[in-house]
Amino acid sequence: MSLDAPQGHIGFTLNGAEITVPADPTARLSEVLRERAGARDVKVGCNAGDCGACTVLLDGAPVCACMIAAGQAQGCEIETQAGLVARDRDAERLAQSFQRHQAAQCGICTPGMMVSAVALLRSGEALSEHSVSDALGGVLCRCTGYRKIIAAVLDASTTAPLAEGGIGAPIARLDGWPKVNGSERFGDDVAPADALIVQVIRAPFHRASFRFGDLEAFREENALELTLTAEDVPGENRFGVIPGFEDQPVLAEGETRFRGEAVAAVVGTREALAAMGRFPVTWEELPSVLTPEGADRAALLHEDRAANVMCRGYVARGNAAEAMGKAAHVVSGDFSTGFIEHGYIEPEAASARRVGDRIEVQCCTQAPFMNRDGIAGIMGLAPEQVRILPTATGGGFGSKLDLTAQPYVALAAWILNRPVRLAYTRTESIATSTKRHPSQVHMQIGADAEGRISAVRFDGVFNTGAYASWGPTVANRVPIHASGPYRTPNYEAKSAGIHTNTAPAGAFRGFGVPQSAVAQEQLYDLLAEKLNMDRLAFRRLNCLGNGDPTVTGQVFETGMGIDACFDALKPHWDKALAEAEAFNATNKAKKRGVGIAAGWYGCGNTSISNPSTIRAGITPEGTLCLHQGAVDIGQGANTVIAQIFAEALGVPVGQITILGADTDITPDAGKTSASRQTYISGNAARLCGAALRAKILRLGNVSEEATITLEDGGITLSDAGTTVRVELEPSKGYAIEAVESYDPPTTPLDENGQGDPYAVFGTAAQICELEVDMALGTVRLLRIVAAHDVGRAINPLLVEGQIEGGVAQGIGLALMEEFLPGRTENLHDYLIPTIGDVPPIKSLIIESGDAHGPYGAKGLGEHCLIPTAPAVLNAIAHATGARVHHLPATPDTVRAAIRAAGTGA
């Protein structure tokens, strides 16, 4: 094409079409492609070349579009994911392979992965794990653990993925094709073209007082449409997720409590915001406290929380102090972890519009009904006046349960009666979003002479940041789980959530349990060493079995599958130990180690109601619709819940039309967190399918063994050689429908934490094999073997994907991740595992069944990462003879531990 373009325009070929768009030649190519050329399949995750989500082919070469000036693309050929899948043979077979291997989970990184992979396939280079990892090494993924992506590229072909199958079938994701063909739309992708933009003004200090200048004059001088402060909030200027702990202001009043807290917002066109002058706010920095040490003497962050204690948790059984005194062997230790960033590749984004006396918000979220009720309170509206329309969510892991961008766009759209949008920058996202709680744990464990655990004492302090968020959940859940899945007759566990002047700590895959596992599993290793017992054998001797009471006195007669996890690992354990011993006998500079750890997790809320409701109906035309409101953030809820529903109804999955989460059309299926959706919403889907089936069979007066066939305008029922057709009567709504709910059977805990907090526990055990450079402290992971009891694998490929993704996050927790406020607010200072950091992972799926789960299934999402970090740490100790007590185990930390232990050269 011609290199000439009109003044102020850029011309290039986009996916085979020559186009010219208005653009500043210094603008980012990613912005021009998305906002001017409509290529919303180009994702923006960092604007720094760190994540690779915006990768496109520029004259055939993969580049980060966010790092290319638009003027550099003048006259060039640009190819994006959508164009490649539509026009390129390599991309088409790659898309099929991604579906076949379920290599796309949330899907936000998929464009970058696939575009980079197409460049590799076109190159003709021989495919190997090394060449694939090298080609895709510039693209980050937080969901998959990369292993399915590597497998998909190596296996690229046009073989169709499995499309049909009931319980236990590894069918392709029902929502997967849009993720791999470029048509999936995330939070910022759905923003109207004419929407005004919100920019939030945030505090530059950990704690500060502030005052505004003349805001109206500033608005007029800068051609802005609106400025927002706390005075503009018509309802309550606070939000939260736990009743009684709604303590975070939408916009701070007079004083800020953490760096990055919002004090105001401005609304205007893109051009007006780009030219805007300095916002008129004056700051006075105040003394702050960033860790729990000294928080009891610091200024109170909340007047009703003495000594800055948000809340405490407690579980006691037997007499731990007395039993500890009588124990034949006792070990103890102090362990700590730092803030961990969720690191989803999609930053928070939302858009809103006013529709009469209602507000509609489109956003990436894990909890649409919680968002609806929170926005209603802020806006002073009835919940029914707020509609939340979740988009695809590019990773969440707990942080997208909380309100972020939604209140600002809702307020602005309501006041201006114009569409408004807001997408967080990567720095804004990391600086202000919730984090995994930093922990400081002291733990003591005693055992008798035969190696049976006799007593455990646990004391955990958790930095919950400036506001509560999910802190109460962490404080209450940790004492229940801190024993691990082991028989513990005498037990005392205490926890405390402490307020500091840091970003709020909230929900993050495990709600504090991974932190406690770091302590418990390292001490179990030390106890096994004292007893001169094999570390796996020690755990197998002490693990819970069916009929054993947990530390809350709860007894499961079926479904406690941790023993089967250990048994499945045994041959891998023996082989790994032998190989490490042989390697170490001939190597001095590098040493290999093998670690093991276990974990458990109660599915759903702790001891309180958390129901899900599912609705389904058949239209007069014979279309089967499933109102599935459980948000799929990549974990596979759309597919799993549809498989469960199809099994209960007795129809193929392919006949189901899914109506996704939307607070106007789908019932409340609860939040996507706490590993609850497969279990709780799955049970609601099972009940709904069974109820709809019963109604259909009654209409045909046939037996329960009849088969159902949906046809145009009717249903055919076949029963013992007899065929009956049920005509569907014309109706404005459904001709037949069912709505069912499920709420887990739990009981409140007493003052000692005794009771039945969860109806279902999932369990897991993992082995880590690694190699340590004794002089440098560097750690190279060789292999992870993960045994997970899932009750029943509804979709085994989805199970493997969850395990691999969880393991990758556990690796990050163990070896590299720590958020430092004001210092690691991007993806090159805050490191998450890359494709080269995650070793081969072998998943061993254990199906112990469950008395409460749908077809015996349990939740899985949280359990996957709980054993990983302690398994890595135990492997480091096995290799080096040195223990790491504070995470992450970076090379300098490992080397320091080696030197302190005197085990290095």
Coordinates of N, CA and C in Angstrom, one line a residue, residues 380-485:
G380 N -27.7 5.3 46.6 CA -29.0 5.6 47.2 C -30.2 5.1 46.4
L381 N -30.0 4.0 45.7 CA -31.0 3.4 44.9 C -31.5 2.0 45.5
A382 N -32.6 1.6 45.0 CA -33.0 0.2 45.3 C -32.2 -0.8 44.5
P383 N -31.9 -2.0 45.0 CA -31.1 -2.9 44.2 C -31.7 -3.2 42.8
E384 N -33.0 -3.1 42.7 CA -33.6 -3.4 41.4 C -33.4 -2.3 40.4
Q385 N -32.9 -1.2 40.9 CA -32.6 0.0 40.0 C -31.2 -0.1 39.4
V386 N -30.4 -1.2 39.8 CA -29.1 -1.3 39.3 C -29.0 -2.7 38.6
R387 N -28.4 -2.6 37.4 CA -28.2 -3.8 36.6 C -26.7 -4.0 36.4
I388 N -26.2 -5.1 36.7 CA -24.8 -5.5 36.5 C -24.7 -6.5 35.4
L389 N -24.0 -6.1 34.3 CA -23.8 -7.0 33.2 C -22.3 -7.4 33.1
P390 N -22.0 -8.6 33.7 CA -20.6 -9.0 33.6 C -20.1 -9.2 32.2
T391 N -18.9 -8.8 31.9 CA -18.2 -9.1 30.7 C -17.4 -10.4 30.9
A392 N -16.7 -10.8 29.9 CA -15.7 -11.8 30.2 C -14.7 -11.2 31.2
T393 N -14.2 -12.0 32.1 CA -13.3 -11.5 33.1 C -11.9 -12.1 32.9
G394 N -10.9 -11.3 32.7 CA -9.6 -11.7 32.4 C -8.8 -12.0 33.7
G395 N -9.2 -13.0 34.4 CA -8.6 -13.4 35.7 C -9.2 -12.6 36.8
G396 N -9.3 -13.3 38.0 CA -9.8 -12.6 39.2 C -9.1 -13.1 40.4
F397 N -9.2 -14.4 40.7 CA -8.6 -15.0 41.8 C -8.9 -14.4 43.2
G398 N -10.1 -13.7 43.2 CA -10.6 -13.1 44.5 C -10.7 -11.6 44.5
S399 N -9.7 -10.9 43.8 CA -9.7 -9.5 43.9 C -10.9 -8.8 43.2
K400 N -11.4 -9.5 42.1 CA -12.5 -8.9 41.4 C -13.9 -9.2 42.0
L401 N -13.8 -9.7 43.3 CA -15.1 -9.7 44.1 C -15.4 -8.3 44.6
D402 N -14.4 -7.6 44.9 CA -14.6 -6.2 45.5 C -14.9 -5.2 44.4
L403 N -15.6 -4.2 44.8 CA -15.9 -3.0 43.9 C -14.6 -2.3 43.7
T404 N -14.4 -1.9 42.4 CA -13.2 -1.1 42.0 C -13.6 0.0 41.2
A405 N -13.7 -0.2 39.9 CA -14.0 0.9 39.0 C -15.5 1.2 38.9
Q406 N -16.3 0.2 39.4 CA -17.8 0.3 39.2 C -18.4 1.6 39.8
P407 N -18.1 1.9 41.0 CA -18.8 3.1 41.6 C -18.5 4.4 40.9
Y408 N -17.3 4.6 40.4 CA -16.9 5.8 39.7 C -17.7 6.0 38.4
V409 N -17.8 4.9 37.6 CA -18.5 5.1 36.3 C -20.0 5.2 36.6
A410 N -20.5 4.5 37.6 CA -22.0 4.6 38.0 C -22.3 6.0 38.4
L411 N -21.5 6.6 39.2 CA -21.8 8.0 39.7 C -21.8 9.0 38.5
A412 N -20.7 8.9 37.7 CA -20.6 9.8 36.6 C -21.7 9.7 35.6
A413 N -22.0 8.4 35.2 CA -23.1 8.2 34.2 C -24.4 8.7 34.8
W414 N -24.7 8.5 36.0 CA -25.9 8.9 36.6 C -26.1 10.4 36.6
I415 N -25.0 11.1 37.0 CA -25.1 12.6 37.1 C -25.1 13.2 35.7
L416 N -24.3 12.7 34.8 CA -24.2 13.3 33.4 C -25.3 12.8 32.4
N417 N -25.8 11.6 32.8 CA -26.7 10.9 31.8 C -26.1 10.7 30.5
R418 N -24.8 10.3 30.6 CA -24.0 10.0 29.4 C -23.2 8.7 29.7
P419 N -22.9 7.9 28.7 CA -22.1 6.7 28.9 C -20.7 7.1 29.4
V420 N -20.1 6.4 30.3 CA -18.8 6.7 30.9 C -18.0 5.4 31.0
R421 N -16.7 5.5 30.9 CA -15.9 4.3 31.0 C -14.7 4.6 31.9
L422 N -14.1 3.5 32.4 CA -12.8 3.6 33.2 C -12.1 2.3 33.1
A423 N -10.9 2.4 32.7 CA -10.0 1.2 32.7 C -8.7 1.6 33.5
Y424 N -8.4 0.8 34.5 CA -7.3 1.0 35.4 C -6.0 0.8 34.6
T425 N -5.0 1.7 34.9 CA -3.7 1.4 34.4 C -3.1 0.2 35.2
R426 N -2.0 -0.4 34.7 CA -1.4 -1.5 35.4 C -0.9 -1.0 36.8
T427 N -0.3 0.2 36.8 CA 0.2 0.7 38.1 C -1.0 1.0 39.1
E428 N -2.0 1.5 38.5 CA -3.2 1.8 39.4 C -3.8 0.5 39.9
S429 N -3.9 -0.5 39.1 CA -4.4 -1.8 39.5 C -3.6 -2.4 40.6
I430 N -2.3 -2.5 40.4 CA -1.4 -3.1 41.4 C -1.4 -2.3 42.7
A431 N -1.3 -1.0 42.6 CA -1.2 -0.1 43.8 C -2.5 -0.2 44.6
T432 N -3.6 -0.3 44.0 CA -4.9 -0.1 44.8 C -5.7 -1.4 45.0
S433 N -5.5 -2.4 44.2 CA -6.3 -3.6 44.4 C -6.0 -4.4 45.6
T434 N -6.9 -5.3 46.1 CA -6.6 -6.1 47.3 C -5.5 -7.1 47.0
K435 N -4.9 -7.6 48.1 CA -3.7 -8.4 48.0 C -4.0 -9.7 48.9
R436 N -3.1 -10.7 48.7 CA -3.0 -11.8 49.6 C -2.5 -11.2 50.9
H437 N -3.0 -11.6 52.1 CA -2.6 -11.1 53.4 C -1.2 -11.5 53.7
P438 N -0.3 -10.5 54.0 CA 1.0 -10.9 54.7 C 0.7 -11.6 56.0
S439 N 1.5 -12.6 56.3 CA 1.3 -13.4 57.5 C 2.6 -13.5 58.3
Q440 N 2.4 -13.5 59.6 CA 3.5 -13.8 60.6 C 2.9 -14.9 61.5
V441 N 3.5 -16.1 61.4 CA 3.0 -17.3 62.1 C 4.0 -17.8 63.0
H442 N 3.6 -18.1 64.2 CA 4.4 -19.0 65.1 C 3.6 -20.2 65.3
M443 N 4.2 -21.4 65.2 CA 3.5 -22.6 65.3 C 4.4 -23.7 66.0
Q444 N 3.7 -24.5 66.8 CA 4.4 -25.5 67.6 C 3.6 -26.8 67.4
I445 N 4.3 -27.9 67.1 CA 3.6 -29.2 66.9 C 4.3 -30.3 67.8
G446 N 3.5 -31.1 68.4 CA 4.1 -32.2 69.2 C 3.6 -33.6 68.7
A447 N 4.4 -34.6 68.9 CA 4.0 -36.0 68.5 C 4.5 -36.9 69.6
D448 N 3.8 -38.1 69.6 CA 4.2 -39.1 70.5 C 5.4 -39.9 70.0
A449 N 5.9 -40.9 70.7 CA 7.1 -41.6 70.3 C 6.9 -42.4 69.0
E450 N 5.7 -42.8 68.7 CA 5.4 -43.5 67.5 C 5.2 -42.6 66.3
G451 N 5.2 -41.3 66.5 CA 5.1 -40.4 65.4 C 3.7 -39.9 65.1
R452 N 2.8 -40.1 66.1 CA 1.4 -39.6 65.9 C 1.3 -38.2 66.5
I453 N 0.7 -37.3 65.7 CA 0.5 -35.9 66.2 C -0.3 -35.9 67.4
S454 N 0.2 -35.2 68.4 CA -0.6 -35.2 69.7 C -1.1 -33.8 70.0
A455 N -0.4 -32.7 69.5 CA -0.8 -31.4 69.8 C -0.3 -30.4 68.8
V456 N -1.1 -29.4 68.5 CA -0.7 -28.3 67.7 C -1.1 -27.0 68.3
R457 N -0.2 -26.0 68.3 CA -0.6 -24.6 68.7 C -0.2 -23.7 67.5
F458 N -1.1 -22.8 67.2 CA -0.9 -21.9 66.0 C -1.3 -20.5 66.4
D459 N -0.4 -19.5 66.1 CA -0.7 -18.1 66.3 C -0.4 -17.4 65.0
G460 N -1.4 -16.8 64.4 CA -1.1 -16.1 63.1 C -1.6 -14.7 63.1
V461 N -0.7 -13.8 62.7 CA -1.1 -12.4 62.6 C -1.1 -12.0 61.1
F462 N -2.2 -11.4 60.7 CA -2.3 -11.1 59.2 C -2.5 -9.6 59.1
N463 N -1.8 -9.0 58.1 CA -1.9 -7.6 57.8 C -3.0 -7.5 56.9
T464 N -4.1 -6.9 57.3 CA -5.3 -6.8 56.5 C -5.4 -5.4 55.8
G465 N -4.4 -4.5 56.0 CA -4.4 -3.3 55.3 C -5.3 -2.3 55.9
A466 N -5.7 -1.3 55.1 CA -6.4 -0.1 55.6 C -7.9 -0.4 55.8
Y467 N -8.5 -1.4 55.0 CA -9.9 -1.7 55.1 C -10.1 -3.2 55.2
A468 N -11.3 -3.5 55.6 CA -11.6 -4.9 56.0 C -11.6 -5.9 54.8
S469 N -12.2 -5.5 53.7 CA -12.4 -6.4 52.5 C -12.8 -7.8 53.0
W470 N -12.1 -8.8 52.6 CA -12.4 -10.2 53.1 C -11.5 -10.6 54.3
G471 N -10.9 -9.6 55.0 CA -10.1 -9.9 56.1 C -10.8 -10.8 57.2
P472 N -12.1 -10.5 57.5 CA -12.8 -11.4 58.5 C -12.9 -12.8 58.1
T473 N -13.0 -13.1 56.8 CA -13.1 -14.4 56.3 C -11.7 -15.1 56.5
V474 N -10.6 -14.4 56.2 CA -9.3 -15.0 56.4 C -9.1 -15.3 57.9
A475 N -9.4 -14.4 58.7 CA -9.2 -14.6 60.2 C -10.0 -15.7 60.7
N476 N -11.2 -16.0 60.2 CA -12.0 -17.1 60.7 C -11.7 -18.4 60.0
R477 N -11.2 -18.4 58.8 CA -11.0 -19.6 58.0 C -9.6 -20.3 58.4
V478 N -8.6 -19.4 58.7 CA -7.3 -20.0 58.9 C -7.2 -20.9 60.1
P479 N -7.8 -20.5 61.3 CA -7.7 -21.4 62.4 C -8.4 -22.8 62.2
I480 N -9.4 -22.8 61.3 CA -10.0 -24.1 61.0 C -9.1 -25.0 60.2
H481 N -8.2 -24.4 59.4 CA -7.4 -25.1 58.4 C -6.0 -25.3 58.8
A482 N -5.5 -24.6 59.9 CA -4.1 -24.6 60.2 C -3.5 -25.9 60.6
S483 N -4.3 -26.9 60.9 CA -3.8 -28.2 61.3 C -3.4 -29.0 60.0
G484 N -3.9 -28.5 58.8 CA -3.8 -29.4 57.7 C -4.7 -30.6 57.8
P485 N -4.8 -31.4 56.8 CA -5.7 -32.6 56.8 C -5.2 -33.7 57.6

